[in-house]
Each structure stands twice: as structure tokens, then as C-alpha cells.
PDB file of C-alpha atoms and ligand atoms in Angstrom:
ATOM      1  CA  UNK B   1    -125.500 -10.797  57.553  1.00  0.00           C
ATOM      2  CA  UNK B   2    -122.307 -12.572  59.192  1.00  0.00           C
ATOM      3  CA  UNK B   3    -119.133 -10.876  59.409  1.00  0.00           C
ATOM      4  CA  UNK B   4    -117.630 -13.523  57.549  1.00  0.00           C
ATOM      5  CA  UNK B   5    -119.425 -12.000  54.332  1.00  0.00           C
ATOM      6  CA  UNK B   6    -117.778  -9.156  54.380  1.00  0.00           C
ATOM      7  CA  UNK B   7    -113.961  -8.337  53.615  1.00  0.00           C
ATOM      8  CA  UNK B   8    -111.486  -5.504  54.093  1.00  0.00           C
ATOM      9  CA  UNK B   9    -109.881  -4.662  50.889  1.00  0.00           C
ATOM     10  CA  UNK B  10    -106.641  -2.290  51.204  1.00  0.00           C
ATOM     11  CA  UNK B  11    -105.833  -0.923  47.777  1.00  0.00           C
ATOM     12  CA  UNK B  12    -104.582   1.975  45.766  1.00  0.00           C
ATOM     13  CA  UNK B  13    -106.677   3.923  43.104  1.00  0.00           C
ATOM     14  CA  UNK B  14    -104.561   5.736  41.050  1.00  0.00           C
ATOM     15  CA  UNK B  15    -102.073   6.191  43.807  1.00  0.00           C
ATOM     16  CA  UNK B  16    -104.237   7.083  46.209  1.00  0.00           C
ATOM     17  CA  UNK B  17    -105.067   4.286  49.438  1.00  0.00           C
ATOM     18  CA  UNK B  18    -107.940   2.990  50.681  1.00  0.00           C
ATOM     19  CA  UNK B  19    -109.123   0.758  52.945  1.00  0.00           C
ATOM     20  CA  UNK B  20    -112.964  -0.405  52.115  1.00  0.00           C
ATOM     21  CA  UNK B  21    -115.060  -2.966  54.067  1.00  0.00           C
ATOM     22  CA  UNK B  22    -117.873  -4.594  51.451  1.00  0.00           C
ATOM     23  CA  UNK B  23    -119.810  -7.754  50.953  1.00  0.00           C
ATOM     24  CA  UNK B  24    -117.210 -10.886  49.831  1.00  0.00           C
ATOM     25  CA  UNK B  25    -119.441 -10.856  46.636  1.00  0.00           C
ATOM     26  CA  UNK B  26    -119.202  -7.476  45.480  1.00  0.00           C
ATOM     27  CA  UNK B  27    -117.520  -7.271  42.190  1.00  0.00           C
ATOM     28  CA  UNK B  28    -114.336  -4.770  41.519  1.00  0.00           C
ATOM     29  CA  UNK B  29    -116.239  -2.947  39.023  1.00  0.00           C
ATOM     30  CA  UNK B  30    -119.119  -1.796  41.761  1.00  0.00           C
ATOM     31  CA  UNK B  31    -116.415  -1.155  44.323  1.00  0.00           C
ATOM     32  CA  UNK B  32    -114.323   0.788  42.322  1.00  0.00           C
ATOM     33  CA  UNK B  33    -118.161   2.975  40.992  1.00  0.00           C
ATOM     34  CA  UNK B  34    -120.314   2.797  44.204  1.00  0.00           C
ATOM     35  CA  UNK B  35    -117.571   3.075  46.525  1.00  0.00           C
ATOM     36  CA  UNK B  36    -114.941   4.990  45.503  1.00  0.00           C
ATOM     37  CA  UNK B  37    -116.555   7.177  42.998  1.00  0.00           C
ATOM     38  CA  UNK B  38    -114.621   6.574  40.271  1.00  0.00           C
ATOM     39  CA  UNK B  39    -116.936   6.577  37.406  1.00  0.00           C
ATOM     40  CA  UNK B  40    -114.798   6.911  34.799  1.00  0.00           C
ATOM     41  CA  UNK B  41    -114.713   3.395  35.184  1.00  0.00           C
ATOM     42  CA  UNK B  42    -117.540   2.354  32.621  1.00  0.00           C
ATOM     43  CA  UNK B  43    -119.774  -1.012  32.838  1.00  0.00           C
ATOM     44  CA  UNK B  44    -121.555  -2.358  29.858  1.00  0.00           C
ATOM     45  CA  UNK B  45    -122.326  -6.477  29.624  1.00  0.00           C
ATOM     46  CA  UNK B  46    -120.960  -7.107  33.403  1.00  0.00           C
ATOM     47  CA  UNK B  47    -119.974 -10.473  32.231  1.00  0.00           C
ATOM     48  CA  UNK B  48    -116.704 -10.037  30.996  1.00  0.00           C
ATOM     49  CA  UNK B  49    -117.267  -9.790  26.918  1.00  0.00           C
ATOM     50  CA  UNK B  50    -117.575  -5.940  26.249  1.00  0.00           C
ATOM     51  CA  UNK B  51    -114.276  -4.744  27.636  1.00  0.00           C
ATOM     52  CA  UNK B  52    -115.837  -1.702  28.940  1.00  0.00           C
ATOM     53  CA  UNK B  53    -114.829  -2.151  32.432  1.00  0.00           C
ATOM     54  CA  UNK B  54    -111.159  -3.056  31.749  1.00  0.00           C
ATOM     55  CA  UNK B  55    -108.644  -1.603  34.463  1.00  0.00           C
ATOM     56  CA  UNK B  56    -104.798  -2.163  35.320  1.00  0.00           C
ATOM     57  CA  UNK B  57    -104.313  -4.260  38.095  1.00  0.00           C
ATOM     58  CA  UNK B  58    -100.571  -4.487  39.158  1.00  0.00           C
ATOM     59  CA  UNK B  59     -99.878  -3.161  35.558  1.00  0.00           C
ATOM     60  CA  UNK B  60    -102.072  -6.086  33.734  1.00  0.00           C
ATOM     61  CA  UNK B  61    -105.654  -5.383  32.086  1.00  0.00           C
ATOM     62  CA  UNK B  62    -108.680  -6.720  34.033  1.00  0.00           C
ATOM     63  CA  UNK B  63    -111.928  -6.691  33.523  1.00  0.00           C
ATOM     64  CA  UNK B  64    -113.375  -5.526  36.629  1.00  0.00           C
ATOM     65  CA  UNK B  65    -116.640  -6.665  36.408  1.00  0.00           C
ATOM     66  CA  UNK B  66    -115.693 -10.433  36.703  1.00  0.00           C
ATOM     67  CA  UNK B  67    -112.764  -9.542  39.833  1.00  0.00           C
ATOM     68  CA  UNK B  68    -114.118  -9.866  43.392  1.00  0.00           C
ATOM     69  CA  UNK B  69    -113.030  -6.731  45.143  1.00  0.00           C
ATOM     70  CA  UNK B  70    -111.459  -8.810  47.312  1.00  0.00           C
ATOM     71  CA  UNK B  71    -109.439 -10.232  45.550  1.00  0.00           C
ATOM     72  CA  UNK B  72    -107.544  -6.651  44.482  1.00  0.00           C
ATOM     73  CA  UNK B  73    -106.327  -6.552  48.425  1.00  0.00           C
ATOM     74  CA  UNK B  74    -103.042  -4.876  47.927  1.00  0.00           C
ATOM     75  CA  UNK B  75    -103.241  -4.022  44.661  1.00  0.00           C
ATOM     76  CA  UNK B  76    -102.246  -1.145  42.229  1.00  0.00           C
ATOM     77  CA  UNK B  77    -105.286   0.081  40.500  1.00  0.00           C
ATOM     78  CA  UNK B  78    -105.426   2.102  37.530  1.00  0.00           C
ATOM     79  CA  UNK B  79    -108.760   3.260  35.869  1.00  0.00           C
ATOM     80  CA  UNK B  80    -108.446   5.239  33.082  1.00  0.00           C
ATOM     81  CA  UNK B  81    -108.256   8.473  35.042  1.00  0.00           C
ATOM     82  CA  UNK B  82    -104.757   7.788  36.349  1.00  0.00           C
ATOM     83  CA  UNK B  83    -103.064   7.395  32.843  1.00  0.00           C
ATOM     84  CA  UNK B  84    -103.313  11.570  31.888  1.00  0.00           C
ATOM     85  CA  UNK B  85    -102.277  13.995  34.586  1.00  0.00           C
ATOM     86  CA  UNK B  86    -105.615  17.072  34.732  1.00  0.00           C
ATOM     87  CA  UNK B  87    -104.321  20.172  33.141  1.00  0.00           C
ATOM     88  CA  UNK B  88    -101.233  18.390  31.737  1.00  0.00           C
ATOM     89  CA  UNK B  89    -100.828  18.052  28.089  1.00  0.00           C
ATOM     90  CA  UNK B  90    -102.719  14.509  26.485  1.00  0.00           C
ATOM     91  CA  UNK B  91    -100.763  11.438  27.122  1.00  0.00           C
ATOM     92  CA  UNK B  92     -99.465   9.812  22.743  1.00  0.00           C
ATOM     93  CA  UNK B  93    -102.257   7.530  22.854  1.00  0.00           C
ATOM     94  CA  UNK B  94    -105.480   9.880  24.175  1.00  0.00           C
ATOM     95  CA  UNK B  95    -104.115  12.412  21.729  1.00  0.00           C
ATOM     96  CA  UNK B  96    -104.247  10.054  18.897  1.00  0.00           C
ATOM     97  CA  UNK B  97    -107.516   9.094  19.818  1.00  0.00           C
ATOM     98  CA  UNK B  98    -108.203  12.743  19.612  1.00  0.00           C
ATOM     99  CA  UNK B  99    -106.758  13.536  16.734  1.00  0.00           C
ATOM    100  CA  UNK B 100    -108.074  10.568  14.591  1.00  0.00           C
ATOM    101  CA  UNK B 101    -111.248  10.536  16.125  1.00  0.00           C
ATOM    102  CA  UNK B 102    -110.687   7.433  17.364  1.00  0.00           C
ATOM    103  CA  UNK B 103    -114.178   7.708  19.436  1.00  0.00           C
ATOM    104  CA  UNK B 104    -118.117   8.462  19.125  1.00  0.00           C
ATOM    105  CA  UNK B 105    -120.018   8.090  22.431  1.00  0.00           C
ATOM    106  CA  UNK B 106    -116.829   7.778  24.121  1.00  0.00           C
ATOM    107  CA  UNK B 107    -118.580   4.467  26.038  1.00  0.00           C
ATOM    108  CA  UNK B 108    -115.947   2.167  25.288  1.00  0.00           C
ATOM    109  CA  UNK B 109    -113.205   4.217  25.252  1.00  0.00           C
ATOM    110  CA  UNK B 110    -111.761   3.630  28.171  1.00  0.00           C
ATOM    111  CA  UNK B 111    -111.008  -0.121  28.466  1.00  0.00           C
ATOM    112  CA  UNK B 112    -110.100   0.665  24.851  1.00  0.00           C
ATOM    113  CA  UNK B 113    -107.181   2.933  26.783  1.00  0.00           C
ATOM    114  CA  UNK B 114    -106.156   0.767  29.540  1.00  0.00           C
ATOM    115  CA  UNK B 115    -106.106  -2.555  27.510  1.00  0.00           C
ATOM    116  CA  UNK B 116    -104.089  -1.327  24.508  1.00  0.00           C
ATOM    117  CA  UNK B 117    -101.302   0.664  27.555  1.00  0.00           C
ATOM    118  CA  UNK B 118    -101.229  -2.515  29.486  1.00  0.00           C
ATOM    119  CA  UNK B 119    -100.908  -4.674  26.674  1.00  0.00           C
ATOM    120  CA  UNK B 120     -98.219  -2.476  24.546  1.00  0.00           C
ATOM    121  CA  UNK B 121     -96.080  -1.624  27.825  1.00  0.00           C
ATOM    122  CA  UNK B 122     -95.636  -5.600  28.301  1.00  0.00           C
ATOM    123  CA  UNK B 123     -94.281  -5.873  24.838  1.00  0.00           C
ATOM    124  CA  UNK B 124     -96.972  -7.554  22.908  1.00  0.00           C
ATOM    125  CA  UNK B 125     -96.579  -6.487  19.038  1.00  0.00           C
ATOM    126  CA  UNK B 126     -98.573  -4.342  17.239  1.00  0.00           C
ATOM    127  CA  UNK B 127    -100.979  -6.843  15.167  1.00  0.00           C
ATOM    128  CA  UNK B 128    -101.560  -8.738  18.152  1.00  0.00           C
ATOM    129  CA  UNK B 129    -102.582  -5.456  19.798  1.00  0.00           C
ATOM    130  CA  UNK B 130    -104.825  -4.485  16.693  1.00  0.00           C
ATOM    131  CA  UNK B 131    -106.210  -7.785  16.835  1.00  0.00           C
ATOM    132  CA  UNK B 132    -106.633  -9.858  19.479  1.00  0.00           C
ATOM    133  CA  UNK B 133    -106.897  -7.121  22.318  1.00  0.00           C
ATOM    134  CA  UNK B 134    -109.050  -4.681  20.127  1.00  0.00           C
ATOM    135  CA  UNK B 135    -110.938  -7.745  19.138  1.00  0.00           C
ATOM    136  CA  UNK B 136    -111.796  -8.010  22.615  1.00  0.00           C
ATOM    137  CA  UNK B 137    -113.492  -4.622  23.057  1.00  0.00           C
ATOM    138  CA  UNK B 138    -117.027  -4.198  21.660  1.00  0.00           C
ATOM    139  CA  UNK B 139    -117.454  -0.016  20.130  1.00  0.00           C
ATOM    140  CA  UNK B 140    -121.150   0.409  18.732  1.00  0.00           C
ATOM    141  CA  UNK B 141    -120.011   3.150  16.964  1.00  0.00           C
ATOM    142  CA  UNK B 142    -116.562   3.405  15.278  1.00  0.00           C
ATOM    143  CA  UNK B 143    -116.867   0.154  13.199  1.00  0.00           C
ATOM    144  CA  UNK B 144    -112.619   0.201  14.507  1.00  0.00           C
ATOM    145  CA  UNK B 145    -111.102   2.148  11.861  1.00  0.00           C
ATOM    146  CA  UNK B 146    -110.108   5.096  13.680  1.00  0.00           C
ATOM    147  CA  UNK B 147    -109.592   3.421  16.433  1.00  0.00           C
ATOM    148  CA  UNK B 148    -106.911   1.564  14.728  1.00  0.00           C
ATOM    149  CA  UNK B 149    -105.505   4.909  13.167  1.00  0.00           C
ATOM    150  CA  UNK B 150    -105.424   5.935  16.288  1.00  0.00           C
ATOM    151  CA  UNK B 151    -103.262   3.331  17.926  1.00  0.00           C
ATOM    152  CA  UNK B 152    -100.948   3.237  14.629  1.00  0.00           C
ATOM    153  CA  UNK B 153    -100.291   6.571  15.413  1.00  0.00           C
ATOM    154  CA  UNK B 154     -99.376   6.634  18.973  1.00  0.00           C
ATOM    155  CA  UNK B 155     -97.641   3.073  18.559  1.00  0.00           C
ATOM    156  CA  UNK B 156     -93.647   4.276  18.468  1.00  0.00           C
ATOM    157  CA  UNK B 157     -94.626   6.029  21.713  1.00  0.00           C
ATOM    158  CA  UNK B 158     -96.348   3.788  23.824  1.00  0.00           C
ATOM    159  CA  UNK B 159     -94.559   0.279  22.925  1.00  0.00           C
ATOM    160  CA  UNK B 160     -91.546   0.726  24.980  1.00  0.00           C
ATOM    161  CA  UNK B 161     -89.796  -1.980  22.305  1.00  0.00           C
ATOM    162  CA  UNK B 162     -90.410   0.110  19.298  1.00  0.00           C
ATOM    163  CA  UNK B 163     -89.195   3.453  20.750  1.00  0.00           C
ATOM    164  CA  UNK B 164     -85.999   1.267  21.545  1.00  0.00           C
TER     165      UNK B 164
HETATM  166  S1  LIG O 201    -118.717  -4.584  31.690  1.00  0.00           S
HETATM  167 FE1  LIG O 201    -116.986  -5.788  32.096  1.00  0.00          FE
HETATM  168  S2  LIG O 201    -116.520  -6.741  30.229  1.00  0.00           S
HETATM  169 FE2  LIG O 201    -118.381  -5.710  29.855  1.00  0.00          FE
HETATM  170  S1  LIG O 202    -117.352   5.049  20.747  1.00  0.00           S
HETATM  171 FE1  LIG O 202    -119.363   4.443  21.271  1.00  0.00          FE
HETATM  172  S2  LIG O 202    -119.166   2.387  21.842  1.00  0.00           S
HETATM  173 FE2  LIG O 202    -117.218   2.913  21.135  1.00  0.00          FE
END
């Protein structure tokens, strides 16, 4: 293989550098697995429909299973795994999820996490949240209901506009 199919990504998982050299085709989601170990970051259709894979990139959701890992070079990453602190109480929103048994399998959960924190912390409202970014997330086994208990409940804390 040339060396001009391969890149050097720099980035930060979770606050923590790295500096990776993969294939120019090799998708965030696989980097982000295969590479860097981090698991928790869950893929499902690999086409961008099921949300499953949704991380923060410079504070926005992504799906990372349509982003070239080269094209995160200098990014912030966040998977799931960098919004709770191990050993530290449950962040509003994983407690609600918790608490209203906002989960099953747990599959989904994650882009679940990320989208709804990325979305609320940019100021989108509430409905939109419940609607158009749930809608975008595919759970096989909540049927949403607790889900949207869930993010009801945490919603004062998370949407930095409401708490205002
Ligand atoms: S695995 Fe990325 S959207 Fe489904
Ligand atoms: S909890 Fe199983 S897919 Fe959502």
C-alpha cells in the first residue's frame, strides 16, 4: 500500500491525546473501537441511520460510523465514557435513565446519551429534543417511553437555558 493511503490523525479521547497512523479510509467508528479501545462506543447499521455510534466531536453529535478518522485531526472526542467521572456519583441524565428505566439491552444507549447532551447543551428545546433527535435513534426494546421519562426528568439539569 502507498503511504499516501494512510494518515496521521492527532486527537483527544476524552481528554486524553493520541496520535494514530491508519488507512485514509478507515471510518471514526473503527478507529475509535479497533484502535483505541474504546468500546463503549457501540456500532449497529454502520451507515448512519441507527444512531448507535453517535459521539461529540468539538461538542456536536456525530455519527462516527460515516466520519473518516481523518477527518477528526485535532479534534475533541467524547464517547460516552467521558460524560460520568468512574466512582463519581451519576451525571442528571444517566441517573434518569436509571431511575426510569430508560434502557433494556443498553445497545443504544449510548448515542441515546451523547446526542440528547450535545443537542440540549446547544440550546435546542425540549420537543425538538424528544422528537427529532430521539427520532433519530433506533431502541429495539423500549418502544421510547421511558426513554422520554427519562429525559423529562433530567431536562432542567442538562438544558443550560432552562436551569437559567
Ligand atoms: S452504527 Fe452509526 S448510525 Fe448506526
Ligand atoms: S435498550 Fe435495547 S436497543 Fe435500546
Amino acid at each position: 500500500m502507498n503511504d499516501d493511503q494512510f494518515v496521521e490523525v492527532t486527537l483527544a479521547v476524552n481528554g486524553e491525546r493520541h496520535q494514530v497512523r491508519c488507512e485514509a479510509r478507515t471510518l471514526l467508528s473503527d478507529l475509535l473501537r479497533d484502535e483505541l479501545d474504546h468500546k463503549e462506543v457501540r456500532v449497529g447499521c454502520e451507515h448512519g441511520v441507527c444512531g448507535a455510534c453517535t459521539i461529540m466531536v468539538d461538542g456536536a453529535a456525530v455519527r462516527s460510523c460515516i466520519m473518516l478518522a481523518g477527518c477528526a485531526d485535532g479534534a475533541e472526542i467524547t464517547t460516552v465514557a467521558g460524560l460520568a467521572t468512574e466512582g463519581e456519583e451519576l451525571p442528571p441524565l444517566q441517573r434518569a435513565f436509571k431511575e426510569h428505566h430508560g434502557f433494556q439491552c443498553g445497545f443504544c444507549t449510548a448515542g441515546i446519551l451523547v446526542s440528547v447532551l450535545a443537542e440540549a447543551k446547544a440550546g435546542r428545546p425540549r420537543e425538538e429534543v424528544l422528537a427529532d433527535t430521539l427520532g433519530g435513534h433506533i431502541c429495539r426494546c423500549t418502544g421510547y417511553v421511558n426513554i422520554r421519562r427519562a429525559i423529562n426528568a433530567a431536562w432542567d439539569e442538562i438544558a443550560p437555558e432552562a436551569a437559567a
